[in-house]
């Protein structure tokens, strides 16, 4: 199997949501085909791909048949079962590799990995049972946040522990599964770094992005983030350290908290990593209209073994707003607005909390 793809080759993508859809569109622009593997028959990515497989992620014969039709395998979500990744990796290059999946699937493994690299995170403790939770709360104090180690997203699988919280009930409420307790980071901003590392180890990062969440779901991203220059440099250096440590190939997202902490008698901005994602990320959607090479193209270039593209943002700043649930009904007005770039994901039903699309605006002034 060639390390480097040629136009006409096929990329296999596990997952058929909007991220898979936008990856497939970026691949098509570069003359590459995509084959989407997803259990859901009405996956948005199927509309724009050359081939599809509808099967569970653990269906080994379907995975085998899928692998035989593709030149490289990637994924749009981090909860790919380890056995699935291993089975595919024995047949085709899987990029990013299984190490990146292992780290990002488990919040405790991830925090230990970051700590070993000397990267600051929230204070944390592994929690196996209710007794360990009581000890951890004794050490980290209240408020603190209990999160399941695996399968959490958009605020799901996490609970705030406050004064008076019944720890046994909280632990059972999260399913009694292995969890992690985190101290609350008094952040002033949430930022992310969308970066990429190529087969040759070349590294590139987009401008650091500032993110605002509503109801635990990303609402607005804006680049460049309004943070101190030294803080932005440190955030990008952190992403590079993570990518190099994982011998990473593809786009990597790193979400961080910015705090103000005393240092030598002054208050300075510091960063702590919240979590990483071994994939393209919602906070990088602004790059579709706001940078010469979008995060989707960048990921395709990296996993194809091609050189990385340019990342500097257009205009003075770029803003991206998610269209969540009924927000999507504003699409006719957005279409009429000069300079607003509308992206719809082709999802039939606008359920509350569901990401239906997004709109990007390249701004002339960074107000
Ligand atoms: P997560 O699913 O871990 O990304 O958490 C979702 C959101 O909860 C984050 O974007 C933060 O706004 C908040 N959050 C999570 N962990 C912490 C923490 N240790 N300290 C403060 N806020 C947090």
PDB file of N, CA, C and O in Angstrom, residues 279-335:
ATOM      1  N   UNK A 279      -9.354  14.488  15.292  1.00  0.00           N
ATOM      2  CA  UNK A 279     -10.233  14.640  14.123  1.00  0.00           C
ATOM      3  C   UNK A 279     -10.461  16.127  13.864  1.00  0.00           C
ATOM      4  O   UNK A 279     -10.090  16.974  14.693  1.00  0.00           O
ATOM      5  N   UNK A 280     -11.125  16.394  12.742  1.00  0.00           N
ATOM      6  CA  UNK A 280     -11.614  17.755  12.502  1.00  0.00           C
ATOM      7  C   UNK A 280     -12.627  18.092  13.593  1.00  0.00           C
ATOM      8  O   UNK A 280     -13.221  17.205  14.201  1.00  0.00           O
ATOM      9  N   UNK A 281     -12.843  19.388  13.824  1.00  0.00           N
ATOM     10  CA  UNK A 281     -13.588  19.805  15.017  1.00  0.00           C
ATOM     11  C   UNK A 281     -14.516  20.966  14.687  1.00  0.00           C
ATOM     12  O   UNK A 281     -14.175  21.821  13.867  1.00  0.00           O
ATOM     13  N   UNK A 282     -15.637  21.003  15.388  1.00  0.00           N
ATOM     14  CA  UNK A 282     -16.627  22.065  15.156  1.00  0.00           C
ATOM     15  C   UNK A 282     -16.006  23.466  15.263  1.00  0.00           C
ATOM     16  O   UNK A 282     -16.351  24.359  14.496  1.00  0.00           O
ATOM     17  N   UNK A 283     -15.052  23.645  16.172  1.00  0.00           N
ATOM     18  CA  UNK A 283     -14.474  24.988  16.330  1.00  0.00           C
ATOM     19  C   UNK A 283     -13.520  25.344  15.194  1.00  0.00           C
ATOM     20  O   UNK A 283     -13.005  26.456  15.142  1.00  0.00           O
ATOM     21  N   UNK A 284     -13.327  24.409  14.260  1.00  0.00           N
ATOM     22  CA  UNK A 284     -12.515  24.711  13.073  1.00  0.00           C
ATOM     23  C   UNK A 284     -13.349  24.908  11.816  1.00  0.00           C
ATOM     24  O   UNK A 284     -12.792  25.069  10.713  1.00  0.00           O
ATOM     25  N   UNK A 285     -14.672  24.938  11.957  1.00  0.00           N
ATOM     26  CA  UNK A 285     -15.507  25.093  10.754  1.00  0.00           C
ATOM     27  C   UNK A 285     -15.303  26.438  10.063  1.00  0.00           C
ATOM     28  O   UNK A 285     -15.536  26.576   8.862  1.00  0.00           O
ATOM     29  N   UNK A 286     -14.865  27.445  10.827  1.00  0.00           N
ATOM     30  CA  UNK A 286     -14.627  28.763  10.221  1.00  0.00           C
ATOM     31  C   UNK A 286     -13.590  28.703   9.099  1.00  0.00           C
ATOM     32  O   UNK A 286     -13.584  29.541   8.203  1.00  0.00           O
ATOM     33  N   UNK A 287     -12.726  27.697   9.145  1.00  0.00           N
ATOM     34  CA  UNK A 287     -11.658  27.607   8.135  1.00  0.00           C
ATOM     35  C   UNK A 287     -12.202  27.286   6.739  1.00  0.00           C
ATOM     36  O   UNK A 287     -11.505  27.496   5.749  1.00  0.00           O
ATOM     37  N   UNK A 288     -13.449  26.799   6.659  1.00  0.00           N
ATOM     38  CA  UNK A 288     -14.019  26.496   5.332  1.00  0.00           C
ATOM     39  C   UNK A 288     -14.075  27.745   4.463  1.00  0.00           C
ATOM     40  O   UNK A 288     -13.831  27.678   3.255  1.00  0.00           O
ATOM     41  N   UNK A 289     -14.454  28.858   5.080  1.00  0.00           N
ATOM     42  CA  UNK A 289     -14.549  30.112   4.317  1.00  0.00           C
ATOM     43  C   UNK A 289     -13.484  31.109   4.743  1.00  0.00           C
ATOM     44  O   UNK A 289     -13.291  32.112   4.078  1.00  0.00           O
ATOM     45  N   UNK A 290     -12.802  30.832   5.852  1.00  0.00           N
ATOM     46  CA  UNK A 290     -11.924  31.830   6.453  1.00  0.00           C
ATOM     47  C   UNK A 290     -10.449  31.540   6.339  1.00  0.00           C
ATOM     48  O   UNK A 290      -9.634  32.244   6.933  1.00  0.00           O
ATOM     49  N   UNK A 291     -10.053  30.520   5.572  1.00  0.00           N
ATOM     50  CA  UNK A 291      -8.622  30.225   5.411  1.00  0.00           C
ATOM     51  C   UNK A 291      -8.400  29.614   4.030  1.00  0.00           C
ATOM     52  O   UNK A 291      -9.320  29.026   3.453  1.00  0.00           O
ATOM     53  N   UNK A 292      -7.186  29.757   3.500  1.00  0.00           N
ATOM     54  CA  UNK A 292      -6.926  29.232   2.147  1.00  0.00           C
ATOM     55  C   UNK A 292      -7.178  27.724   2.047  1.00  0.00           C
ATOM     56  O   UNK A 292      -7.673  27.243   1.039  1.00  0.00           O
ATOM     57  N   UNK A 293      -6.811  26.998   3.100  1.00  0.00           N
ATOM     58  CA  UNK A 293      -7.002  25.540   3.108  1.00  0.00           C
ATOM     59  C   UNK A 293      -7.831  25.220   4.353  1.00  0.00           C
ATOM     60  O   UNK A 293      -7.400  25.509   5.469  1.00  0.00           O
ATOM     61  N   UNK A 294      -9.021  24.652   4.185  1.00  0.00           N
ATOM     62  CA  UNK A 294      -9.884  24.395   5.344  1.00  0.00           C
ATOM     63  C   UNK A 294      -9.336  23.240   6.181  1.00  0.00           C
ATOM     64  O   UNK A 294      -8.493  22.459   5.714  1.00  0.00           O
ATOM     65  N   UNK A 295      -9.852  23.097   7.395  1.00  0.00           N
ATOM     66  CA  UNK A 295      -9.424  21.953   8.228  1.00  0.00           C
ATOM     67  C   UNK A 295      -9.759  20.623   7.558  1.00  0.00           C
ATOM     68  O   UNK A 295      -9.055  19.626   7.750  1.00  0.00           O
ATOM     69  N   UNK A 296     -10.815  20.605   6.738  1.00  0.00           N
ATOM     70  CA  UNK A 296     -11.214  19.348   6.085  1.00  0.00           C
ATOM     71  C   UNK A 296     -10.199  18.996   4.996  1.00  0.00           C
ATOM     72  O   UNK A 296      -9.741  17.866   4.896  1.00  0.00           O
ATOM     73  N   UNK A 297      -9.862  20.005   4.174  1.00  0.00           N
ATOM     74  CA  UNK A 297      -8.830  19.758   3.160  1.00  0.00           C
ATOM     75  C   UNK A 297      -7.499  19.395   3.828  1.00  0.00           C
ATOM     76  O   UNK A 297      -6.778  18.509   3.354  1.00  0.00           O
ATOM     77  N   UNK A 298      -7.213  20.090   4.924  1.00  0.00           N
ATOM     78  CA  UNK A 298      -5.941  19.834   5.618  1.00  0.00           C
ATOM     79  C   UNK A 298      -5.856  18.380   6.090  1.00  0.00           C
ATOM     80  O   UNK A 298      -4.817  17.731   5.973  1.00  0.00           O
ATOM     81  N   UNK A 299      -6.969  17.894   6.625  1.00  0.00           N
ATOM     82  CA  UNK A 299      -6.982  16.498   7.102  1.00  0.00           C
ATOM     83  C   UNK A 299      -6.805  15.540   5.920  1.00  0.00           C
ATOM     84  O   UNK A 299      -6.032  14.579   6.012  1.00  0.00           O
ATOM     85  N   UNK A 300      -7.500  15.831   4.844  1.00  0.00           N
ATOM     86  CA  UNK A 300      -7.378  14.969   3.651  1.00  0.00           C
ATOM     87  C   UNK A 300      -5.940  14.998   3.133  1.00  0.00           C
ATOM     88  O   UNK A 300      -5.347  13.959   2.828  1.00  0.00           O
ATOM     89  N   UNK A 301      -5.354  16.196   3.045  1.00  0.00           N
ATOM     90  CA  UNK A 301      -3.954  16.290   2.591  1.00  0.00           C
ATOM     91  C   UNK A 301      -3.048  15.454   3.478  1.00  0.00           C
ATOM     92  O   UNK A 301      -2.178  14.716   2.990  1.00  0.00           O
ATOM     93  N   UNK A 302      -3.220  15.606   4.801  1.00  0.00           N
ATOM     94  CA  UNK A 302      -2.310  14.913   5.734  1.00  0.00           C
ATOM     95  C   UNK A 302      -2.435  13.401   5.599  1.00  0.00           C
ATOM     96  O   UNK A 302      -1.428  12.698   5.491  1.00  0.00           O
ATOM     97  N   UNK A 303      -3.670  12.891   5.579  1.00  0.00           N
ATOM     98  CA  UNK A 303      -3.822  11.423   5.562  1.00  0.00           C
ATOM     99  C   UNK A 303      -3.514  10.849   4.174  1.00  0.00           C
ATOM    100  O   UNK A 303      -3.245   9.662   4.041  1.00  0.00           O
ATOM    101  N   UNK A 304      -3.537  11.722   3.151  1.00  0.00           N
ATOM    102  CA  UNK A 304      -3.154  11.276   1.808  1.00  0.00           C
ATOM    103  C   UNK A 304      -1.633  11.274   1.634  1.00  0.00           C
ATOM    104  O   UNK A 304      -1.130  10.873   0.589  1.00  0.00           O
ATOM    105  N   UNK A 305      -0.921  11.790   2.653  1.00  0.00           N
ATOM    106  CA  UNK A 305       0.543  11.861   2.551  1.00  0.00           C
ATOM    107  C   UNK A 305       0.988  13.045   1.718  1.00  0.00           C
ATOM    108  O   UNK A 305       2.100  13.055   1.179  1.00  0.00           O
ATOM    109  N   UNK A 306       0.138  14.039   1.610  1.00  0.00           N
ATOM    110  CA  UNK A 306       0.432  15.223   0.799  1.00  0.00           C
ATOM    111  C   UNK A 306       0.910  16.363   1.698  1.00  0.00           C
ATOM    112  O   UNK A 306       0.702  16.335   2.916  1.00  0.00           O
ATOM    113  N   UNK A 307       1.514  17.424   1.089  1.00  0.00           N
ATOM    114  CA  UNK A 307       1.960  18.562   1.910  1.00  0.00           C
ATOM    115  C   UNK A 307       0.759  19.303   2.508  1.00  0.00           C
ATOM    116  O   UNK A 307      -0.330  19.303   1.920  1.00  0.00           O
ATOM    117  N   UNK A 308       0.990  19.938   3.646  1.00  0.00           N
ATOM    118  CA  UNK A 308      -0.095  20.690   4.291  1.00  0.00           C
ATOM    119  C   UNK A 308      -0.343  22.008   3.568  1.00  0.00           C
ATOM    120  O   UNK A 308       0.539  22.531   2.884  1.00  0.00           O
ATOM    121  N   UNK A 309      -1.562  22.548   3.729  1.00  0.00           N
ATOM    122  CA  UNK A 309      -1.937  23.815   3.085  1.00  0.00           C
ATOM    123  C   UNK A 309      -1.793  24.999   4.028  1.00  0.00           C
ATOM    124  O   UNK A 309      -1.506  24.838   5.216  1.00  0.00           O
ATOM    125  N   UNK A 310      -2.030  26.203   3.470  1.00  0.00           N
ATOM    126  CA  UNK A 310      -1.849  27.442   4.229  1.00  0.00           C
ATOM    127  C   UNK A 310      -3.002  27.653   5.213  1.00  0.00           C
ATOM    128  O   UNK A 310      -4.147  27.340   4.921  1.00  0.00           O
ATOM    129  N   UNK A 311      -2.677  28.208   6.378  1.00  0.00           N
ATOM    130  CA  UNK A 311      -3.652  28.269   7.474  1.00  0.00           C
ATOM    131  C   UNK A 311      -4.017  29.684   7.922  1.00  0.00           C
ATOM    132  O   UNK A 311      -4.941  29.843   8.711  1.00  0.00           O
ATOM    133  N   UNK A 312      -3.309  30.700   7.464  1.00  0.00           N
ATOM    134  CA  UNK A 312      -3.569  32.067   7.958  1.00  0.00           C
ATOM    135  C   UNK A 312      -4.998  32.489   7.611  1.00  0.00           C
ATOM    136  O   UNK A 312      -5.471  32.232   6.515  1.00  0.00           O
ATOM    137  N   UNK A 313      -5.670  33.144   8.561  1.00  0.00           N
ATOM    138  CA  UNK A 313      -7.075  33.497   8.318  1.00  0.00           C
ATOM    139  C   UNK A 313      -7.232  34.652   7.339  1.00  0.00           C
ATOM    140  O   UNK A 313      -6.371  35.520   7.243  1.00  0.00           O
ATOM    141  N   UNK A 314      -8.343  34.655   6.624  1.00  0.00           N
ATOM    142  CA  UNK A 314      -8.701  35.775   5.742  1.00  0.00           C
ATOM    143  C   UNK A 314      -9.284  36.913   6.592  1.00  0.00           C
ATOM    144  O   UNK A 314      -9.801  36.678   7.679  1.00  0.00           O
ATOM    145  N   UNK A 315      -9.284  38.122   6.040  1.00  0.00           N
ATOM    146  CA  UNK A 315      -9.935  39.258   6.690  1.00  0.00           C
ATOM    147  C   UNK A 315      -9.276  39.615   8.005  1.00  0.00           C
ATOM    148  O   UNK A 315      -8.158  39.183   8.308  1.00  0.00           O
ATOM    149  N   UNK A 316     -10.006  40.424   8.816  1.00  0.00           N
ATOM    150  CA  UNK A 316      -9.460  40.808  10.120  1.00  0.00           C
ATOM    151  C   UNK A 316      -9.766  39.727  11.151  1.00  0.00           C
ATOM    152  O   UNK A 316      -9.013  39.541  12.109  1.00  0.00           O
ATOM    153  N   UNK A 317     -10.875  39.043  10.975  1.00  0.00           N
ATOM    154  CA  UNK A 317     -11.272  37.974  11.891  1.00  0.00           C
ATOM    155  C   UNK A 317     -12.355  37.157  11.193  1.00  0.00           C
ATOM    156  O   UNK A 317     -12.918  37.593  10.186  1.00  0.00           O
ATOM    157  N   UNK A 318     -12.609  35.984  11.714  1.00  0.00           N
ATOM    158  CA  UNK A 318     -13.639  35.122  11.141  1.00  0.00           C
ATOM    159  C   UNK A 318     -14.519  34.606  12.277  1.00  0.00           C
ATOM    160  O   UNK A 318     -14.011  34.231  13.338  1.00  0.00           O
ATOM    161  N   UNK A 319     -15.835  34.625  12.020  1.00  0.00           N
ATOM    162  CA  UNK A 319     -16.769  34.156  13.041  1.00  0.00           C
ATOM    163  C   UNK A 319     -17.597  33.006  12.484  1.00  0.00           C
ATOM    164  O   UNK A 319     -18.007  33.046  11.327  1.00  0.00           O
ATOM    165  N   UNK A 320     -17.833  31.999  13.302  1.00  0.00           N
ATOM    166  CA  UNK A 320     -18.682  30.873  12.906  1.00  0.00           C
ATOM    167  C   UNK A 320     -19.771  30.700  13.961  1.00  0.00           C
ATOM    168  O   UNK A 320     -19.481  30.715  15.161  1.00  0.00           O
ATOM    169  N   UNK A 321     -21.006  30.604  13.504  1.00  0.00           N
ATOM    170  CA  UNK A 321     -22.134  30.330  14.418  1.00  0.00           C
ATOM    171  C   UNK A 321     -22.776  29.027  14.039  1.00  0.00           C
ATOM    172  O   UNK A 321     -23.106  28.819  12.867  1.00  0.00           O
ATOM    173  N   UNK A 322     -23.001  28.177  15.021  1.00  0.00           N
ATOM    174  CA  UNK A 322     -23.719  26.937  14.762  1.00  0.00           C
ATOM    175  C   UNK A 322     -25.210  27.208  14.606  1.00  0.00           C
ATOM    176  O   UNK A 322     -25.769  28.070  15.291  1.00  0.00           O
ATOM    177  N   UNK A 323     -25.843  26.462  13.738  1.00  0.00           N
ATOM    178  CA  UNK A 323     -27.296  26.501  13.611  1.00  0.00           C
ATOM    179  C   UNK A 323     -27.807  25.234  14.284  1.00  0.00           C
ATOM    180  O   UNK A 323     -27.669  24.126  13.740  1.00  0.00           O
ATOM    181  N   UNK A 324     -28.326  25.413  15.502  1.00  0.00           N
ATOM    182  CA  UNK A 324     -28.709  24.263  16.326  1.00  0.00           C
ATOM    183  C   UNK A 324     -30.232  24.182  16.403  1.00  0.00           C
ATOM    184  O   UNK A 324     -30.897  25.187  16.690  1.00  0.00           O
ATOM    185  N   UNK A 325     -30.781  23.024  16.150  1.00  0.00           N
ATOM    186  CA  UNK A 325     -32.239  22.843  16.205  1.00  0.00           C
ATOM    187  C   UNK A 325     -32.934  23.826  15.269  1.00  0.00           C
ATOM    188  O   UNK A 325     -32.582  23.956  14.084  1.00  0.00           O
ATOM    189  N   UNK A 326     -33.887  24.568  15.835  1.00  0.00           N
ATOM    190  CA  UNK A 326     -34.710  25.480  15.025  1.00  0.00           C
ATOM    191  C   UNK A 326     -33.940  26.669  14.450  1.00  0.00           C
ATOM    192  O   UNK A 326     -34.467  27.377  13.589  1.00  0.00           O
ATOM    193  N   UNK A 327     -32.711  26.923  14.920  1.00  0.00           N
ATOM    194  CA  UNK A 327     -31.913  28.033  14.341  1.00  0.00           C
ATOM    195  C   UNK A 327     -31.860  27.907  12.822  1.00  0.00           C
ATOM    196  O   UNK A 327     -31.716  28.892  12.102  1.00  0.00           O
ATOM    197  N   UNK A 328     -31.934  26.672  12.372  1.00  0.00           N
ATOM    198  CA  UNK A 328     -31.760  26.420  10.941  1.00  0.00           C
ATOM    199  C   UNK A 328     -32.880  27.053  10.112  1.00  0.00           C
ATOM    200  O   UNK A 328     -32.702  27.338   8.918  1.00  0.00           O
ATOM    201  N   UNK A 329     -34.009  27.382  10.767  1.00  0.00           N
ATOM    202  CA  UNK A 329     -35.120  27.986  10.029  1.00  0.00           C
ATOM    203  C   UNK A 329     -34.776  29.379   9.505  1.00  0.00           C
ATOM    204  O   UNK A 329     -35.489  29.917   8.652  1.00  0.00           O
ATOM    205  N   UNK A 330     -33.665  29.949   9.992  1.00  0.00           N
ATOM    206  CA  UNK A 330     -33.242  31.276   9.512  1.00  0.00           C
ATOM    207  C   UNK A 330     -32.532  31.190   8.163  1.00  0.00           C
ATOM    208  O   UNK A 330     -32.061  32.204   7.646  1.00  0.00           O
ATOM    209  N   UNK A 331     -32.443  30.009   7.577  1.00  0.00           N
ATOM    210  CA  UNK A 331     -31.631  29.871   6.351  1.00  0.00           C
ATOM    211  C   UNK A 331     -32.002  30.836   5.223  1.00  0.00           C
ATOM    212  O   UNK A 331     -31.090  31.345   4.562  1.00  0.00           O
ATOM    213  N   UNK A 332     -33.302  31.172   5.019  1.00  0.00           N
ATOM    214  CA  UNK A 332     -33.565  32.107   3.904  1.00  0.00           C
ATOM    215  C   UNK A 332     -32.960  33.492   4.161  1.00  0.00           C
ATOM    216  O   UNK A 332     -32.454  34.134   3.234  1.00  0.00           O
ATOM    217  N   UNK A 333     -33.001  33.954   5.438  1.00  0.00           N
ATOM    218  CA  UNK A 333     -32.428  35.266   5.764  1.00  0.00           C
ATOM    219  C   UNK A 333     -30.908  35.241   5.617  1.00  0.00           C
ATOM    220  O   UNK A 333     -30.292  36.193   5.147  1.00  0.00           O
ATOM    221  N   UNK A 334     -30.302  34.149   6.034  1.00  0.00           N
ATOM    222  CA  UNK A 334     -28.832  34.044   5.929  1.00  0.00           C
ATOM    223  C   UNK A 334     -28.421  34.078   4.456  1.00  0.00           C
ATOM    224  O   UNK A 334     -27.440  34.725   4.080  1.00  0.00           O
ATOM    225  N   UNK A 335     -29.208  33.432   3.613  1.00  0.00           N
ATOM    226  CA  UNK A 335     -28.881  33.434   2.182  1.00  0.00           C
ATOM    227  C   UNK A 335     -28.909  34.845   1.602  1.00  0.00           C
ATOM    228  O   UNK A 335     -28.160  35.157   0.684  1.00  0.00           O
TER     229      UNK A 335
END
